[in-house]
Tab-separated table of C-alpha atoms in Angstrom:
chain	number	residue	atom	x	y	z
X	10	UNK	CA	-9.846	-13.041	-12.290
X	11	UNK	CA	-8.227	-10.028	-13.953
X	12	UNK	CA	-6.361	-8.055	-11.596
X	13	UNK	CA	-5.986	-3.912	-10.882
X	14	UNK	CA	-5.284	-2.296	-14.174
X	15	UNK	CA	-3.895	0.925	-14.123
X	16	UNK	CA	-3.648	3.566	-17.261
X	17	UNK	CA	-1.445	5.138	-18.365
X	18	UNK	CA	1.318	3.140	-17.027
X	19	UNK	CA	4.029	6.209	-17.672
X	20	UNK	CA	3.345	10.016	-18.367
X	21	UNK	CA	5.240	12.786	-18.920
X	22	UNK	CA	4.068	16.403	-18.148
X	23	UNK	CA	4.927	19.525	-17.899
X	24	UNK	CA	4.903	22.130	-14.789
X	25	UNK	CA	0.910	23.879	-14.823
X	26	UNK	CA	-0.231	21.148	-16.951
X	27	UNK	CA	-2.911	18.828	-15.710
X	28	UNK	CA	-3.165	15.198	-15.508
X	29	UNK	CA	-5.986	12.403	-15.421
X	30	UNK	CA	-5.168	8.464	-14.458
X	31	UNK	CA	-7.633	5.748	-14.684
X	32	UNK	CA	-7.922	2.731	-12.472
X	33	UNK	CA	-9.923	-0.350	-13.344
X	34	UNK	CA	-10.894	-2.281	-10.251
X	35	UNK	CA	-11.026	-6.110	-9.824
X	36	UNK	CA	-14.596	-7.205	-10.849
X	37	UNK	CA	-16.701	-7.425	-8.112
X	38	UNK	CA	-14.737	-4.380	-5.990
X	39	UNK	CA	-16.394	-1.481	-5.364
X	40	UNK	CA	-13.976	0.567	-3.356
X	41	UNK	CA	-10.890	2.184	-4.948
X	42	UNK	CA	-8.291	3.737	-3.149
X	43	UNK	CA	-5.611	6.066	-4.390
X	44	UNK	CA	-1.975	6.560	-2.810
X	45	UNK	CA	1.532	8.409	-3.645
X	46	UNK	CA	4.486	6.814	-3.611
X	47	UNK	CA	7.995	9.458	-3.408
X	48	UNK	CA	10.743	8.836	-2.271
X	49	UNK	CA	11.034	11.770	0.491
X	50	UNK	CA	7.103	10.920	1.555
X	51	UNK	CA	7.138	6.990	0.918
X	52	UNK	CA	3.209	6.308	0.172
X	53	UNK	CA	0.859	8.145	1.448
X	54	UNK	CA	-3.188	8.129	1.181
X	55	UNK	CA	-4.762	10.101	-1.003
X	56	UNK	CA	-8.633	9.668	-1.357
X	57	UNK	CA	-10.989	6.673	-1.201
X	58	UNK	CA	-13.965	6.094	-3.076
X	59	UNK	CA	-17.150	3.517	-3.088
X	60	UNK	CA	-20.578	3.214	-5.059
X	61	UNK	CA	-19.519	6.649	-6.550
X	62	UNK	CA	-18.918	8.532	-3.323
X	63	UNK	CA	-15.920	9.708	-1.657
X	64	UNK	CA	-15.718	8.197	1.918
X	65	UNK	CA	-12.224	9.548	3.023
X	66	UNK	CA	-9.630	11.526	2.071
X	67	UNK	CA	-5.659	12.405	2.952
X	68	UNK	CA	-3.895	15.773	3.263
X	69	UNK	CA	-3.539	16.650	0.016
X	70	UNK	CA	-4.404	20.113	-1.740
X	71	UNK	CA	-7.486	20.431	-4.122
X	72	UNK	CA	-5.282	19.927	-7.269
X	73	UNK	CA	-5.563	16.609	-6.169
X	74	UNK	CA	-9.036	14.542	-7.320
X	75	UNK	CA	-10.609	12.159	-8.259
X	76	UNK	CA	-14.118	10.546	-9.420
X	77	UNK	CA	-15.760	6.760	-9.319
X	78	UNK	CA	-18.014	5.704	-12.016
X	79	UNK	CA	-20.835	3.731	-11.865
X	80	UNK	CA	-19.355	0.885	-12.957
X	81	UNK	CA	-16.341	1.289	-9.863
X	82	UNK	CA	-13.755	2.399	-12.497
X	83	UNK	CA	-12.286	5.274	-10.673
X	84	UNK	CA	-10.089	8.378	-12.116
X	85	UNK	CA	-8.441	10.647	-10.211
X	86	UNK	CA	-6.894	14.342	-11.382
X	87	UNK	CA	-4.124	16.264	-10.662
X	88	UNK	CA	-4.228	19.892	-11.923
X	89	UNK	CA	-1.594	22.997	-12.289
X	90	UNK	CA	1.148	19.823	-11.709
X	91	UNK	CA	4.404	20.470	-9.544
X	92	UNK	CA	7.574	19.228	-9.816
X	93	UNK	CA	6.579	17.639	-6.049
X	94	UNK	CA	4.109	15.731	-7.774
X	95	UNK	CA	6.491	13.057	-9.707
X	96	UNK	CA	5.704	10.064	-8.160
X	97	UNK	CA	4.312	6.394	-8.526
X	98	UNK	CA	0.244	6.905	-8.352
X	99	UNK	CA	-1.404	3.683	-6.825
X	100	UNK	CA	-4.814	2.716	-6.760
X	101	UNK	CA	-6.198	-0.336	-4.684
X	102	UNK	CA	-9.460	-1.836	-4.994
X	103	UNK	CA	-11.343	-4.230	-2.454
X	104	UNK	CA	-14.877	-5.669	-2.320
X	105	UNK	CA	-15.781	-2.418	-0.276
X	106	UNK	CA	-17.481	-4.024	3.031
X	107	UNK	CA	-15.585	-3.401	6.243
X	108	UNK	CA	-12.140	-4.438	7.264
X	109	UNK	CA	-10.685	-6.055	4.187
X	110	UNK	CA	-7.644	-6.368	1.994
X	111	UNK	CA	-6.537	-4.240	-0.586
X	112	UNK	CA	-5.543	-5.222	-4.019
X	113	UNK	CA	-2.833	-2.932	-5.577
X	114	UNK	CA	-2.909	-1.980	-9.330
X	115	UNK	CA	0.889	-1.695	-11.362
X	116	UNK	CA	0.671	2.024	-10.489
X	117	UNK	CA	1.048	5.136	-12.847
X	118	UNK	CA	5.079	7.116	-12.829
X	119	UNK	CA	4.140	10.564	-13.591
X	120	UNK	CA	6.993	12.489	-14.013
X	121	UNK	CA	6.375	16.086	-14.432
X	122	UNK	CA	9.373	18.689	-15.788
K	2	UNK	CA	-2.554	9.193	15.162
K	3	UNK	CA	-1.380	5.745	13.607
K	4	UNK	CA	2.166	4.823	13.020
K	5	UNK	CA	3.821	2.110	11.438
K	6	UNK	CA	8.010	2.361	11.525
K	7	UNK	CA	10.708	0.324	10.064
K	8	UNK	CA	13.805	1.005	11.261
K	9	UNK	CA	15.626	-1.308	8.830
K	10	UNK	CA	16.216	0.709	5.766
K	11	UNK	CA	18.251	-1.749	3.788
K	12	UNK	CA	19.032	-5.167	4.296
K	13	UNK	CA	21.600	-7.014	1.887
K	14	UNK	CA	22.155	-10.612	3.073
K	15	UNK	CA	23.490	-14.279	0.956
K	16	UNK	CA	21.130	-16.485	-0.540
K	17	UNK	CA	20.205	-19.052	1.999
K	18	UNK	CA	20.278	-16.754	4.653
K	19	UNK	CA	17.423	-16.524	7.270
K	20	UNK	CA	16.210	-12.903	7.203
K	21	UNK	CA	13.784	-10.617	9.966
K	22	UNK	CA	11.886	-7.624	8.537
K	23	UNK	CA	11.222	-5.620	11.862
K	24	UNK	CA	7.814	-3.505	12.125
K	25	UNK	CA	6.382	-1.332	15.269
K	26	UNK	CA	3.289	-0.149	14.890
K	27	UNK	CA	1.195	2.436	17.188
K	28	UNK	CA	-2.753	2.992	17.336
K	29	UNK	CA	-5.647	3.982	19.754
K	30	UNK	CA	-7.771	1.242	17.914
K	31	UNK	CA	-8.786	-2.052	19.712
K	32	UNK	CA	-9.923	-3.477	16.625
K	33	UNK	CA	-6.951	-3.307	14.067
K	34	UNK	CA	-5.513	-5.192	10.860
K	35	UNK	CA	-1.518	-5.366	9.979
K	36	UNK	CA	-0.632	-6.242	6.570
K	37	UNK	CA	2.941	-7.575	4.477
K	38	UNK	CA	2.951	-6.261	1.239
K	39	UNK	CA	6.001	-6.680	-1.513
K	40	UNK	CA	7.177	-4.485	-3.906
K	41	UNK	CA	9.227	-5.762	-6.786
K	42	UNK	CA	10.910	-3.753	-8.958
K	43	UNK	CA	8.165	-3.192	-11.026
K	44	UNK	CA	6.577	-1.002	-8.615
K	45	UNK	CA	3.051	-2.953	-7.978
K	46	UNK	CA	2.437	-3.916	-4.291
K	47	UNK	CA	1.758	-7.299	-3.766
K	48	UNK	CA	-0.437	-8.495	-1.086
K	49	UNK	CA	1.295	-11.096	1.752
K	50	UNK	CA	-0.412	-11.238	4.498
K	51	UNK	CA	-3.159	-9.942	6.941
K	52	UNK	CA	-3.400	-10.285	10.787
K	53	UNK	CA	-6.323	-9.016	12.543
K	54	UNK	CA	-5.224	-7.259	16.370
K	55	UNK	CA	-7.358	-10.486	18.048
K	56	UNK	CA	-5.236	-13.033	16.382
K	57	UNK	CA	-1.674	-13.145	17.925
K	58	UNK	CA	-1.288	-16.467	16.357
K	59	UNK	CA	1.770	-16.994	14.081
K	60	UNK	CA	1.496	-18.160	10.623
K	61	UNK	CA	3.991	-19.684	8.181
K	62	UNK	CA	3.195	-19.712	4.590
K	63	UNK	CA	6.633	-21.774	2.980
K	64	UNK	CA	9.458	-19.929	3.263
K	65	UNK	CA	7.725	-17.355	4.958
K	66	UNK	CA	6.798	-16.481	8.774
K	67	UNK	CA	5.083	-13.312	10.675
K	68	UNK	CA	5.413	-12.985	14.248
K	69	UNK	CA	2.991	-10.730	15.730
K	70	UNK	CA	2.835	-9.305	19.169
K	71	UNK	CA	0.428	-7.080	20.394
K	72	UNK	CA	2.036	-6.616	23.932
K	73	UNK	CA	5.359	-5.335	22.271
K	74	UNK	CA	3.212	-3.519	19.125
K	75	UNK	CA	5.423	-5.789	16.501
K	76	UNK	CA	4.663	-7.457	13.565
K	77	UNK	CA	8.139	-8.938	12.156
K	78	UNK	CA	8.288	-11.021	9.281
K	79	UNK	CA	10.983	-13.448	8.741
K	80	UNK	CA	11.763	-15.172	5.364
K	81	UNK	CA	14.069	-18.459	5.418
K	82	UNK	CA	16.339	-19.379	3.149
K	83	UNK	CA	16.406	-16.288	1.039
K	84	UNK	CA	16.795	-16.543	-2.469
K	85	UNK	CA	17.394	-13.831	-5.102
K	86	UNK	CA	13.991	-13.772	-6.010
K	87	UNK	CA	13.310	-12.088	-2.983
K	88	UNK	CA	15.034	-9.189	-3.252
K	89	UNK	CA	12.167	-6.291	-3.136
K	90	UNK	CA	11.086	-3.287	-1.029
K	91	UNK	CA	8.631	-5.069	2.110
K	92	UNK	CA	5.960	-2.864	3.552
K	93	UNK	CA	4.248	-3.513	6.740
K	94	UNK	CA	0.857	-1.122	6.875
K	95	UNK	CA	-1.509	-0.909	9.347
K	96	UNK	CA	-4.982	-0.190	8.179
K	97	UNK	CA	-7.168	2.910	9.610
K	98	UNK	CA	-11.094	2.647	9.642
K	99	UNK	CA	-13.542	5.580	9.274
K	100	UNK	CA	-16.716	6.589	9.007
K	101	UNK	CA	-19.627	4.246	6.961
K	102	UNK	CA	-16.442	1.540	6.596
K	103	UNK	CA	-13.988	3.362	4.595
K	104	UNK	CA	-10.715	2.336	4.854
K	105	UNK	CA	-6.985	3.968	4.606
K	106	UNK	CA	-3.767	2.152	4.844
K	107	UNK	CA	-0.836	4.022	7.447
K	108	UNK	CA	2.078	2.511	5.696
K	109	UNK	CA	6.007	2.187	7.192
K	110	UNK	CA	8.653	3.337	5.522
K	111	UNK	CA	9.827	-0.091	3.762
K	112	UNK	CA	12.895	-2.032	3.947
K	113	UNK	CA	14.763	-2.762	0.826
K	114	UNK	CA	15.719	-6.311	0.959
K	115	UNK	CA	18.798	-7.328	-1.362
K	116	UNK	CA	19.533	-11.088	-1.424
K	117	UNK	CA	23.030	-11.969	-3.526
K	118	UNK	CA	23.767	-14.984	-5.118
């Protein structure tokens, strides 16, 4: 079974510039999770999503999005970027039922100048 | 809120050496699941291990161990004989449910594990 597959695996972008990463989900998973990874912060939870729906979210402003497809490939957005938000963007994917283990992805290293 | 610390920033020990990754955790939950997860230098976490808060049994898996008390809120995992292919950052996370099943991970802060030759 293929594992998480994350795109693009290394971006550069400018201050006020947006950005858009892509996360492909083990088959079969329906939940995708996003998290940022800093060094001041360490990771941190960003949003969740399942069958297309967000079903939790962390404490980030509303530059921060995202979107799942219908086929559980999730993307998630980060618009008018900081120089806070250089980091390693992780998504995790797992069946989606209750209680169960996440499956990280190689992650995304924005760095934004 | 949850909590997950590791106080152990860095560890740097000799191959062969026994090592302890220490983790204290702190939730309101009854029902709960700790997790191990590595994270080489190429930045993807990779999954090690999940304990559920009803199972206080330890497990070995090889080289590896995970001691988890709930009367003490710990969940320390100890590798033996260390070899350089161990070095990596270690996470311990504790997971936090919501509504309808959704799920977020309360991660420590990791401890950087360096094992020389």
């Amino acid at each position: 079974k293929a594992g998480v597959t994350q795109t693009p695996r290394y971006l550069i972008k400018t201050r006020g510039q947006q950005v858009t990463l892509s996360c492909s989900p083990i088959s079969g998973h329906r939940s995708v999770s996003w998290y940022q990874q800093t060094p001041g912060q360490g990771l941190q939870f960003l949003f969740e999503y399942f069958s297309e729906t967000q079903r939790n979210k962390g404490n980030f402003p509303g530059r921060f999005s995202g979107r799942q497809f219908s086929n559980s490939r999730s993307e998630m957005n980060v618009s008018t970027l900081e120089l806070g938000d250089s980091a390693l963007y992780l998504c995790a994917t797992s069946p989606g039922g209750v209680r169960e283990t996440q499956y990280f992805g190689p992650g995304t290293r924005l760095l934004v100048l | 809120a949850q909590k997950v610390t590791q106080a152990q920033t860095e560890i740097s020990v000799v191959e062969k050496e026994d090592v302890t990754l220490d983790c204290v955790y702190e939730t309101r939950d009854t029902t709960y699941y700790l997790f191990w997860y590595k994270q080489p230098p190429s930045g993807e976490l990779v999954f090690l291990i999940r304990r559920n808060s009803f199972d206080e049994q330890n497990e070995i898996s090889g080289r590896y161990s995970w001691n988890f008390q709930k009367s003490t809120s710990s969940f320390n995992f100890t590798i033996t004989a260390s070899q350089v292919v161990d070095s990596a950052v270690y996470f311990c996370a504790l997971s936090e449910f919501g509504i309808q099943g959704a799920q977020k991970l309360v991660f420590g802060q990791g401890t950087r594990l360096t094992i020389n030759p």
